[in-house]
Tab-separated table of C-alpha atoms in Angstrom:
chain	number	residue	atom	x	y	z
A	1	UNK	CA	-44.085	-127.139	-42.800
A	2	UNK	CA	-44.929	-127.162	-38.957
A	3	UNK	CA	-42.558	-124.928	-36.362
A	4	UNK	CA	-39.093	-126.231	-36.694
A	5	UNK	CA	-38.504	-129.410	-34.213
A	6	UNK	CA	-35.576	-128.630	-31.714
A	7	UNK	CA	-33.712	-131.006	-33.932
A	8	UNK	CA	-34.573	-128.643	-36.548
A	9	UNK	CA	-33.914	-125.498	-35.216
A	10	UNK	CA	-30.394	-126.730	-34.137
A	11	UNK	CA	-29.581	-127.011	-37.770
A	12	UNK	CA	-30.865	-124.039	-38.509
A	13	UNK	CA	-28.415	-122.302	-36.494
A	14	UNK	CA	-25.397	-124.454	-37.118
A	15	UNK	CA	-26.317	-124.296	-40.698
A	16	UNK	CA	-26.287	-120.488	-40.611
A	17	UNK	CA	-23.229	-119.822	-38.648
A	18	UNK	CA	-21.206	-122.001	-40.967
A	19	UNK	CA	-22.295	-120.302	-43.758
A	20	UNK	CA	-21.869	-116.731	-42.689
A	21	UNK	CA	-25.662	-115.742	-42.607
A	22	UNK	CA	-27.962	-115.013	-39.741
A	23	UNK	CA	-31.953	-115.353	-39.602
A	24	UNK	CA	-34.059	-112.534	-39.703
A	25	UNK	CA	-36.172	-112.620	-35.972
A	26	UNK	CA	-39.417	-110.739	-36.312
A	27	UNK	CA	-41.305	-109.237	-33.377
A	28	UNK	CA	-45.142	-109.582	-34.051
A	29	UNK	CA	-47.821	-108.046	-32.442
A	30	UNK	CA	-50.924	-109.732	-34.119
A	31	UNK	CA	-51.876	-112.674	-36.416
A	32	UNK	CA	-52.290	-110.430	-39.150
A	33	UNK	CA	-48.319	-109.372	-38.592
A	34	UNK	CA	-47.107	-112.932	-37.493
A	35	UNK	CA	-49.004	-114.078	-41.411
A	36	UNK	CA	-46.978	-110.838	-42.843
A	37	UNK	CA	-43.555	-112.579	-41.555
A	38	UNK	CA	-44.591	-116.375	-42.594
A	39	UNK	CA	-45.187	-114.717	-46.585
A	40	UNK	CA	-42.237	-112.985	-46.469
A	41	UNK	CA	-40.094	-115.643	-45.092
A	42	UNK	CA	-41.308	-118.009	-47.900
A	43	UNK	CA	-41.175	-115.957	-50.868
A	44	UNK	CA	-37.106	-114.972	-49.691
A	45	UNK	CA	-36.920	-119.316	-49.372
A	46	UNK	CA	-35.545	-118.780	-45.971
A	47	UNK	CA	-36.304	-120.474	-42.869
A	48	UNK	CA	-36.914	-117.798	-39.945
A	49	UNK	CA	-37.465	-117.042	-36.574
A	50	UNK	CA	-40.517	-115.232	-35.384
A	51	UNK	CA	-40.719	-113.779	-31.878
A	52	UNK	CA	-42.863	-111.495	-29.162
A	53	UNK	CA	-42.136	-109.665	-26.548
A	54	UNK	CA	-43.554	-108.861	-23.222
A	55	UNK	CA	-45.190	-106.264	-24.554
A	56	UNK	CA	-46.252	-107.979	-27.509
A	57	UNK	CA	-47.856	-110.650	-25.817
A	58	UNK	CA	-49.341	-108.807	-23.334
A	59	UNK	CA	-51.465	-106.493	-25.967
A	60	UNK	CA	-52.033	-110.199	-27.850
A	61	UNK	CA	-53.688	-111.750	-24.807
A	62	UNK	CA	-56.624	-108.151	-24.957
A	63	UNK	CA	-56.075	-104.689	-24.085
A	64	UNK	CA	-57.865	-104.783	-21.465
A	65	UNK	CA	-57.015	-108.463	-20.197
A	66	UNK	CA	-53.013	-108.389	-20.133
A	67	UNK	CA	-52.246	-111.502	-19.491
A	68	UNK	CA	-48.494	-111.902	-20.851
A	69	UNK	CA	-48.541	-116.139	-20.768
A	70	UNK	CA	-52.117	-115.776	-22.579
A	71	UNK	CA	-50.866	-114.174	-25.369
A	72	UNK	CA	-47.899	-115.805	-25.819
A	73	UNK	CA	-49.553	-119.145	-25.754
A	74	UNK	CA	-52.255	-117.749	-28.037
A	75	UNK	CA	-49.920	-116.522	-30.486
A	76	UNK	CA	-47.728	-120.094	-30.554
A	77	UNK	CA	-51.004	-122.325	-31.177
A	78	UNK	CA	-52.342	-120.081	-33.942
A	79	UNK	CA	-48.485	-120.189	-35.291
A	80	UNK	CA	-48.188	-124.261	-34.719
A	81	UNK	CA	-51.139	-124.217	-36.980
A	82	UNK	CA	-50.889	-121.635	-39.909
A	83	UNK	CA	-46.771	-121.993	-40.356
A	84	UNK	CA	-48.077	-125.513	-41.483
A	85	UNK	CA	-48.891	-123.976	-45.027
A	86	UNK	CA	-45.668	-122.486	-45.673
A	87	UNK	CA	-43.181	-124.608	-46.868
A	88	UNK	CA	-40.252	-123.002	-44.611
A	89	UNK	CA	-39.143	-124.005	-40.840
A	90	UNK	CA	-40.203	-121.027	-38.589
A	91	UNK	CA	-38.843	-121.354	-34.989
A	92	UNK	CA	-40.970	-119.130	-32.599
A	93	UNK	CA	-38.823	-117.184	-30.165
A	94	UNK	CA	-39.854	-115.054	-27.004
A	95	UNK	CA	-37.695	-111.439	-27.152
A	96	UNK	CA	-36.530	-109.370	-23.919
A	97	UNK	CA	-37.689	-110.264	-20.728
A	98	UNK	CA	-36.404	-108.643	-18.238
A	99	UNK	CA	-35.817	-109.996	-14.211
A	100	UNK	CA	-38.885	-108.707	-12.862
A	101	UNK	CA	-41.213	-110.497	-15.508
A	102	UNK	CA	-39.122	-114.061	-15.656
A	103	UNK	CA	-42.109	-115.565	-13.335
A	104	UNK	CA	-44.665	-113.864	-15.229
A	105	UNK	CA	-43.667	-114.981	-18.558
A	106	UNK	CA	-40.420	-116.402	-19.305
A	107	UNK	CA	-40.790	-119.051	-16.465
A	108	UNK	CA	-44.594	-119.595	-16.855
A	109	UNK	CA	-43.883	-120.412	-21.052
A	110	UNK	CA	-40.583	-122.614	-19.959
A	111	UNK	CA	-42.810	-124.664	-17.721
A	112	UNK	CA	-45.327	-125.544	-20.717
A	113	UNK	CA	-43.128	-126.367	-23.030
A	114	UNK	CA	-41.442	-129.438	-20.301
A	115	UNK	CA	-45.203	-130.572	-19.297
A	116	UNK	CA	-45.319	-131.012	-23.699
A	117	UNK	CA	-42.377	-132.513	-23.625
A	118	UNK	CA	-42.948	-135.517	-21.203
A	119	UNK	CA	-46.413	-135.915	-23.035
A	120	UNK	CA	-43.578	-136.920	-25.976
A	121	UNK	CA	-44.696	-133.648	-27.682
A	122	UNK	CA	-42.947	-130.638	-29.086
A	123	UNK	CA	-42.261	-127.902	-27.041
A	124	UNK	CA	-44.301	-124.495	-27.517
A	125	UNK	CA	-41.340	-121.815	-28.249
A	126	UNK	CA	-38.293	-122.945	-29.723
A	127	UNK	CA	-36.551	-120.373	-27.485
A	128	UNK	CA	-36.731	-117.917	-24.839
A	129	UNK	CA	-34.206	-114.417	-24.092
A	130	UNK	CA	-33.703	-113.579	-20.601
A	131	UNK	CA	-32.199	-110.054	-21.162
A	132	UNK	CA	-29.733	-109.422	-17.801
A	133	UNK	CA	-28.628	-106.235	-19.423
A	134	UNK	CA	-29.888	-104.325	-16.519
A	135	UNK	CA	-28.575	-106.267	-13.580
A	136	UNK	CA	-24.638	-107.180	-12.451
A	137	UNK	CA	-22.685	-109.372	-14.939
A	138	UNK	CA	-22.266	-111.787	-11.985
A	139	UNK	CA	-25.853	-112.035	-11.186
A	140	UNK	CA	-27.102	-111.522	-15.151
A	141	UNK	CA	-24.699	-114.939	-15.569
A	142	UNK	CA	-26.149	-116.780	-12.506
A	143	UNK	CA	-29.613	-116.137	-13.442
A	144	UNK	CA	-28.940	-117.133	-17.007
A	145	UNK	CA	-27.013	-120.592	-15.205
A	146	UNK	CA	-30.684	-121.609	-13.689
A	147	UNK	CA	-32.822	-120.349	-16.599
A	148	UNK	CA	-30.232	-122.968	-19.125
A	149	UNK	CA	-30.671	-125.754	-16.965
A	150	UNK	CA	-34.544	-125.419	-17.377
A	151	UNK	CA	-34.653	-124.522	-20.845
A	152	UNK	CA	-32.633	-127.529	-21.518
A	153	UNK	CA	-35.469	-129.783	-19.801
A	154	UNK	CA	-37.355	-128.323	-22.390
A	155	UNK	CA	-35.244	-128.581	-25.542
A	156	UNK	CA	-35.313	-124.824	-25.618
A	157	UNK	CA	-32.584	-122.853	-26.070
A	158	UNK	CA	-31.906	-120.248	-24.511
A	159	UNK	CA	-30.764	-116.070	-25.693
A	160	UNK	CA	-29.112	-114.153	-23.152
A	161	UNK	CA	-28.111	-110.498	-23.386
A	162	UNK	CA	-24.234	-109.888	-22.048
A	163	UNK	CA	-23.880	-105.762	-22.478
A	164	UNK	CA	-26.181	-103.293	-22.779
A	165	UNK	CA	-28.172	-102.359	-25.890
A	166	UNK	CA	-29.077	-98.277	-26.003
A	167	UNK	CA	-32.408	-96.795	-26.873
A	168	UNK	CA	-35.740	-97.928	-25.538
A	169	UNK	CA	-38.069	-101.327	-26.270
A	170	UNK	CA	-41.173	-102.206	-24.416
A	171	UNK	CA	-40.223	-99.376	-21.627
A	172	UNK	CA	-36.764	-100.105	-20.770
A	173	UNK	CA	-34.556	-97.947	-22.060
A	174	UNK	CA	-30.456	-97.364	-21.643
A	175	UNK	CA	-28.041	-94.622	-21.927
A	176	UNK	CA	-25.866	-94.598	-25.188
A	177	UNK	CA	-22.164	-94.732	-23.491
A	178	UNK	CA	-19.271	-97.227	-23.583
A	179	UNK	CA	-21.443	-99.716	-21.524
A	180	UNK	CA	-22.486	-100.505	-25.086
A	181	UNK	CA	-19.736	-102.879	-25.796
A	182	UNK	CA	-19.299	-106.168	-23.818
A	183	UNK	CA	-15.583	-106.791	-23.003
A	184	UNK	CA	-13.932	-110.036	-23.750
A	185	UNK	CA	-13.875	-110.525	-20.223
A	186	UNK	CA	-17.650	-110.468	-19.638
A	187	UNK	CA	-17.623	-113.310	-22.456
A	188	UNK	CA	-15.405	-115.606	-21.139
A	189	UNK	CA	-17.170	-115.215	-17.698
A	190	UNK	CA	-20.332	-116.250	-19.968
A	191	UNK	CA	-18.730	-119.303	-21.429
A	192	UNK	CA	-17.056	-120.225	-17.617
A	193	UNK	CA	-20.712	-119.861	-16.168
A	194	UNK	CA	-22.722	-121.315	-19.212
A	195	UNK	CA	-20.578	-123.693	-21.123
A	196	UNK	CA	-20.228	-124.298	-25.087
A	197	UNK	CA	-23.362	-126.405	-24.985
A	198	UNK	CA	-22.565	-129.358	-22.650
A	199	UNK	CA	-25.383	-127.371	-19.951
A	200	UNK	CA	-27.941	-126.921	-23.109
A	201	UNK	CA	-27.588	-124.639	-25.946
A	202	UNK	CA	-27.924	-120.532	-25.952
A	203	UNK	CA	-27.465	-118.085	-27.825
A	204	UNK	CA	-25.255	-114.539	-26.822
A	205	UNK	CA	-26.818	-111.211	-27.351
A	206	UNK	CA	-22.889	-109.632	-26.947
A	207	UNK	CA	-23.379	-105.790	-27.770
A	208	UNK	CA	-20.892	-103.581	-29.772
A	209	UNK	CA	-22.689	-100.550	-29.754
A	210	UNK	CA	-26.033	-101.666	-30.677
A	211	UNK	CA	-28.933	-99.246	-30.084
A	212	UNK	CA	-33.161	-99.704	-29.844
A	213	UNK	CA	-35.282	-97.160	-32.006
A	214	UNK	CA	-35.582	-95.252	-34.970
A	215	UNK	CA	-32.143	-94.193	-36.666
A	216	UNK	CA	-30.718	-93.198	-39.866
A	217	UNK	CA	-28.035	-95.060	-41.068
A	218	UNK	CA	-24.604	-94.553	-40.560
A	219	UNK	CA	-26.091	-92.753	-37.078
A	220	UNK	CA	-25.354	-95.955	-34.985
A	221	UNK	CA	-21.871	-96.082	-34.222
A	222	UNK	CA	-21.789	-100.034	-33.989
A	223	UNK	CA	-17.807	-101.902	-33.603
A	224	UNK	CA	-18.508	-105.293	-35.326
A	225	UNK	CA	-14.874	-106.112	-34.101
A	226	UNK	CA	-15.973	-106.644	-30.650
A	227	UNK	CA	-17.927	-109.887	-31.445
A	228	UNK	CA	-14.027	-110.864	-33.134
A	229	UNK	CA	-12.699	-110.372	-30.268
A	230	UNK	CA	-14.430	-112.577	-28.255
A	231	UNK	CA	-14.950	-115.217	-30.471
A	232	UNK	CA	-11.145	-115.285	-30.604
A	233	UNK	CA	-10.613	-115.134	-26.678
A	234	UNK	CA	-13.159	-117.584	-26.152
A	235	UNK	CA	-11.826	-120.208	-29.595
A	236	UNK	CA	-8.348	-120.153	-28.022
A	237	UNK	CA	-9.232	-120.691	-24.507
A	238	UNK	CA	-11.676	-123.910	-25.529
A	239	UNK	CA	-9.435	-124.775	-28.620
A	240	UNK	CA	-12.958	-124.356	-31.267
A	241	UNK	CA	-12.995	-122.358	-33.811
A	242	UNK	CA	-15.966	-119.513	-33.676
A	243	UNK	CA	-17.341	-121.046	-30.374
A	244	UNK	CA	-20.103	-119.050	-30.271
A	245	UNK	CA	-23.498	-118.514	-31.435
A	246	UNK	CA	-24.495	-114.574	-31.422
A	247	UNK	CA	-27.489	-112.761	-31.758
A	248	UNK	CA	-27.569	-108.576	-33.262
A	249	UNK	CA	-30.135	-106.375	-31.408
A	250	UNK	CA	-31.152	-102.847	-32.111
A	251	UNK	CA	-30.353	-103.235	-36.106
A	252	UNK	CA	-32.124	-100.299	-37.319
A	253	UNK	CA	-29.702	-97.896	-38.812
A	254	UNK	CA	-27.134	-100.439	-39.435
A	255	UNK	CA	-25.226	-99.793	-42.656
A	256	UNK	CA	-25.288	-103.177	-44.582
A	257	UNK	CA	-21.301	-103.374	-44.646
A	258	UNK	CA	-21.819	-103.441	-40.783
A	259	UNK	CA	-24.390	-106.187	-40.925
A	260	UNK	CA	-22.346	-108.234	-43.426
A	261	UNK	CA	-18.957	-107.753	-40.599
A	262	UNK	CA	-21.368	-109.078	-37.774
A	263	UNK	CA	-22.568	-111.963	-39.982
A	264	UNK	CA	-18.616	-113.387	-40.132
A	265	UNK	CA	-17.900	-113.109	-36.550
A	266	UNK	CA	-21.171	-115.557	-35.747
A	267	UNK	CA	-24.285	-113.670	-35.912
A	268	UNK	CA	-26.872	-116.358	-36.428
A	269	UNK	CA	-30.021	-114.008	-35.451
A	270	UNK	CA	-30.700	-110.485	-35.989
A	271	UNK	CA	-33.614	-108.979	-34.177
A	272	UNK	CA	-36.197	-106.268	-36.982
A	273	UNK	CA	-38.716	-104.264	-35.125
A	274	UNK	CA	-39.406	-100.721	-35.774
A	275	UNK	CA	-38.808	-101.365	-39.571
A	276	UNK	CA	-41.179	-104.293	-39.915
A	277	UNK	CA	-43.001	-102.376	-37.528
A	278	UNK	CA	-42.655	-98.970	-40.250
A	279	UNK	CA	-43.606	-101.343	-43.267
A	280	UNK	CA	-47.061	-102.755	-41.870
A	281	UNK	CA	-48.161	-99.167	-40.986
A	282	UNK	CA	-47.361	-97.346	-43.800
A	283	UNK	CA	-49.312	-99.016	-46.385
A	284	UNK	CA	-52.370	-98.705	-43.719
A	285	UNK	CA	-51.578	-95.135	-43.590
A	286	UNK	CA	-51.455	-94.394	-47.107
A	287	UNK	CA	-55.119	-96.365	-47.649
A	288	UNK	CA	-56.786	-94.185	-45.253
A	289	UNK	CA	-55.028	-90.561	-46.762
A	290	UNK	CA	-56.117	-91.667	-50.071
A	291	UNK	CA	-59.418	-93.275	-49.415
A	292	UNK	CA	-60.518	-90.220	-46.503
A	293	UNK	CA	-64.309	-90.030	-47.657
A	294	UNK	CA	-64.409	-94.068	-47.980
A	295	UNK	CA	-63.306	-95.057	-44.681
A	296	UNK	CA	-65.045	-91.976	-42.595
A	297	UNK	CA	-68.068	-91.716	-43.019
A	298	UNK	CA	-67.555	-87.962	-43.968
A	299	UNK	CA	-70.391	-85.311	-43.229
A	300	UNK	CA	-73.516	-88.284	-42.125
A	301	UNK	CA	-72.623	-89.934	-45.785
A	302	UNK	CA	-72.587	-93.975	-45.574
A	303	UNK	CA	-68.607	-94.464	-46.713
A	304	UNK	CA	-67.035	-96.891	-48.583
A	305	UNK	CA	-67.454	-100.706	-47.341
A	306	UNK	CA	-64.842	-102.050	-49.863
A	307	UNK	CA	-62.513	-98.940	-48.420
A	308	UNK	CA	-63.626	-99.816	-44.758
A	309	UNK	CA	-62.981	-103.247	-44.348
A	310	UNK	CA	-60.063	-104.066	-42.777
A	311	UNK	CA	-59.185	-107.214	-44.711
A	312	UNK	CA	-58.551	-104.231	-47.315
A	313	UNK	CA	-55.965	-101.876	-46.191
A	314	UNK	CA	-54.645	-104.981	-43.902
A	315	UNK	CA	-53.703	-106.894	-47.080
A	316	UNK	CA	-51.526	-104.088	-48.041
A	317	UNK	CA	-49.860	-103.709	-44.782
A	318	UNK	CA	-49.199	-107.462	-44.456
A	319	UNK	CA	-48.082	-107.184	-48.095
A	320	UNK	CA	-45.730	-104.094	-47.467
A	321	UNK	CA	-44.280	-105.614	-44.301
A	322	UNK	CA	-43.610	-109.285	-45.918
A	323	UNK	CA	-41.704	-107.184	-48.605
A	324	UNK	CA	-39.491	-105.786	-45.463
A	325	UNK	CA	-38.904	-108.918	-44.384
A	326	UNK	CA	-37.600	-110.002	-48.185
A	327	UNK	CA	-35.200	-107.422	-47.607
A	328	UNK	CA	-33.802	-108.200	-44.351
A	329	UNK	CA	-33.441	-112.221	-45.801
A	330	UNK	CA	-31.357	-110.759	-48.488
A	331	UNK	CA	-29.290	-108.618	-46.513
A	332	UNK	CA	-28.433	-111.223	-43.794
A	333	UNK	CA	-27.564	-113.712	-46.788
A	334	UNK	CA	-30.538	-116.194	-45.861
A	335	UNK	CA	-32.584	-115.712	-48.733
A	336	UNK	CA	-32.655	-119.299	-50.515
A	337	UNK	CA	-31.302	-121.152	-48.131
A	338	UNK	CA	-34.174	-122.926	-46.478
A	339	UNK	CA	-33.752	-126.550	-45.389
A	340	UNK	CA	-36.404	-128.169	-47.218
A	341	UNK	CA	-35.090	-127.218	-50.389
């Protein structure tokens, strides 16, 4: 199927917050990694969302060129074409951008996708995250104001980040403290600024003790309540019931019965990195530890082509990290529940 319509997409959220399940959004890197996420998306039969950072897109444009709106653009046309062969809707999302890169990405990529759109076309990303974690909520909220109104010329929605997620991703990195929770008052200054939809959709990054990076689980001491307790504040002050549609950041380390929690308070999107990230290499890893004489050329000997080639141990990482995606369908509830079933 191509990249989810805006149509499309829309249903793909309502569709998931109504049934108390949330998509999987994986960060890729590469085509070989963006291909890992398509296969695993369509062997869990669930529609996905597949996304790049800053950083991301930056290495995707050349190491040496770095040239964030190059890659990004890159990355969408090659998706626009392979996601045709996969019979799931993929929407393709654009992850943390922070205030000092909006004009050299976030803007840039909004502007393409209107030009497509008054050609009658489709626009490039399905959506874009402005992440205002780092700035005033009164200035994250009036940033996010102008950024809605342009995404909505677009037929992009838009992800916005009200709290502060801990750790570090792509160089910014917080503090883990009680600035990890938004307060029910930061989200009903959201809705006040941003609306329930009647300015253009967007999605809420609310935090509850999320954190970037590499944990065990259990180790993340997330509050799933939080995201209640909004949804309720914000439901009785509009009169709709579960108003909002939220987004789970920094996942790794979760316990599932944490996950699940999140998933019934609205949680339509939940952000896998460093364990997609973990899958792809590890398969690499083991090729080259147990084929060490075939890939180096070991003491002036020739090596191993068949070992060497990279469309050999890369089969087996995109292989071990579309099995990691599998697993984060299942445990977000979307496995099997793809539209064009």
């Amino acid at each position: 199927m191509p990249i989810a319509s805006p149509e499309a997409y829309a249903e793909m959220l309502d569709r998931a917050k109504a049934g108390r399940f949330a998509y999987p959004a994986i960060n890729v890197t590469s085509s070989q990694t963006l291909n890992a996420a398509l296969k695993g998306f369509a062997d869990a039969e669930s529609d996905g969302i597949i996304q790049v950072s800053t950083g991301g897109a930056e290495y995707l444009s050349g190491p040496s060129v770095k040239d964030m709106v190059s890659g990004a653009v890159a990355l969408a046309n090659y998706a626009h074409e392979v996601a045709k062969n996969y019979p799931v809707n993929i929407a393709l999302h654009t992850d943390h951008c922070p205030k000092d890169k909006l004009d050299k990405f976030v803007r840039p990529l909004m502007g393409i996708s209107q030009e497509r759109v008054k050609r009658g076309e489709e626009p490039l990303f399905q959506s874009h995250m402005w992440d205002g974690s780092a700035v005033p909520v009164a200035e994250n909220l009036q940033i996010a104001e102008q950024l809605l109104a342009e995404a909505a010329k677009g037929k992009i929605v838009l992800e916005i980040e009200v709290g502060v997620v801990g750790g570090e991703e792509d160089g910014v990195e917080n503090a883990i403290n009680d600035k990890l929770y938004t307060t029910v008052e930061d989200g009903l200054a959201m809705v006040e600024a941003l609306g329930l939809g009647e300015k253009g959709r967007y999605m809420a990054a609310l935090t509850f003790g999320n954190v970037h990076g590499v944990y065990k689980p259990g180790n993340v001491k997330l509050r799933p309540e939080v995201l209640n307790h909004i949804q309720m504040a914000v439901g009785a002050k509009y009169n709709k019931e579960k108003p909002l549609s939220l987004v789970f950041h920094g996942g790794s380390g979760s316990l599932l019965s944490e996950i699940r929690e999140a998933l019934d308070y609205g949680v339509v999107k939940m952000n896998i990195d460093t364990d997609t990230q973990y899958a792809f290499t590890r398969p690499a890893a083991d090729h080259m530890f147990r084929n060490y004489d075939g890939v180096l050329k070991v003491d002036g000997e020739v090596g191993n082509k068949k070992m060497y080639d990279p469309r050999v141990w890369g089969k087996a990482a995109e292989a071990g990290m579309a099995a990691r995606v599998v697993e984060a369908c299942e445990a977000l509830r979307s496995t099997g529940t793809k539209m064009s079933k």
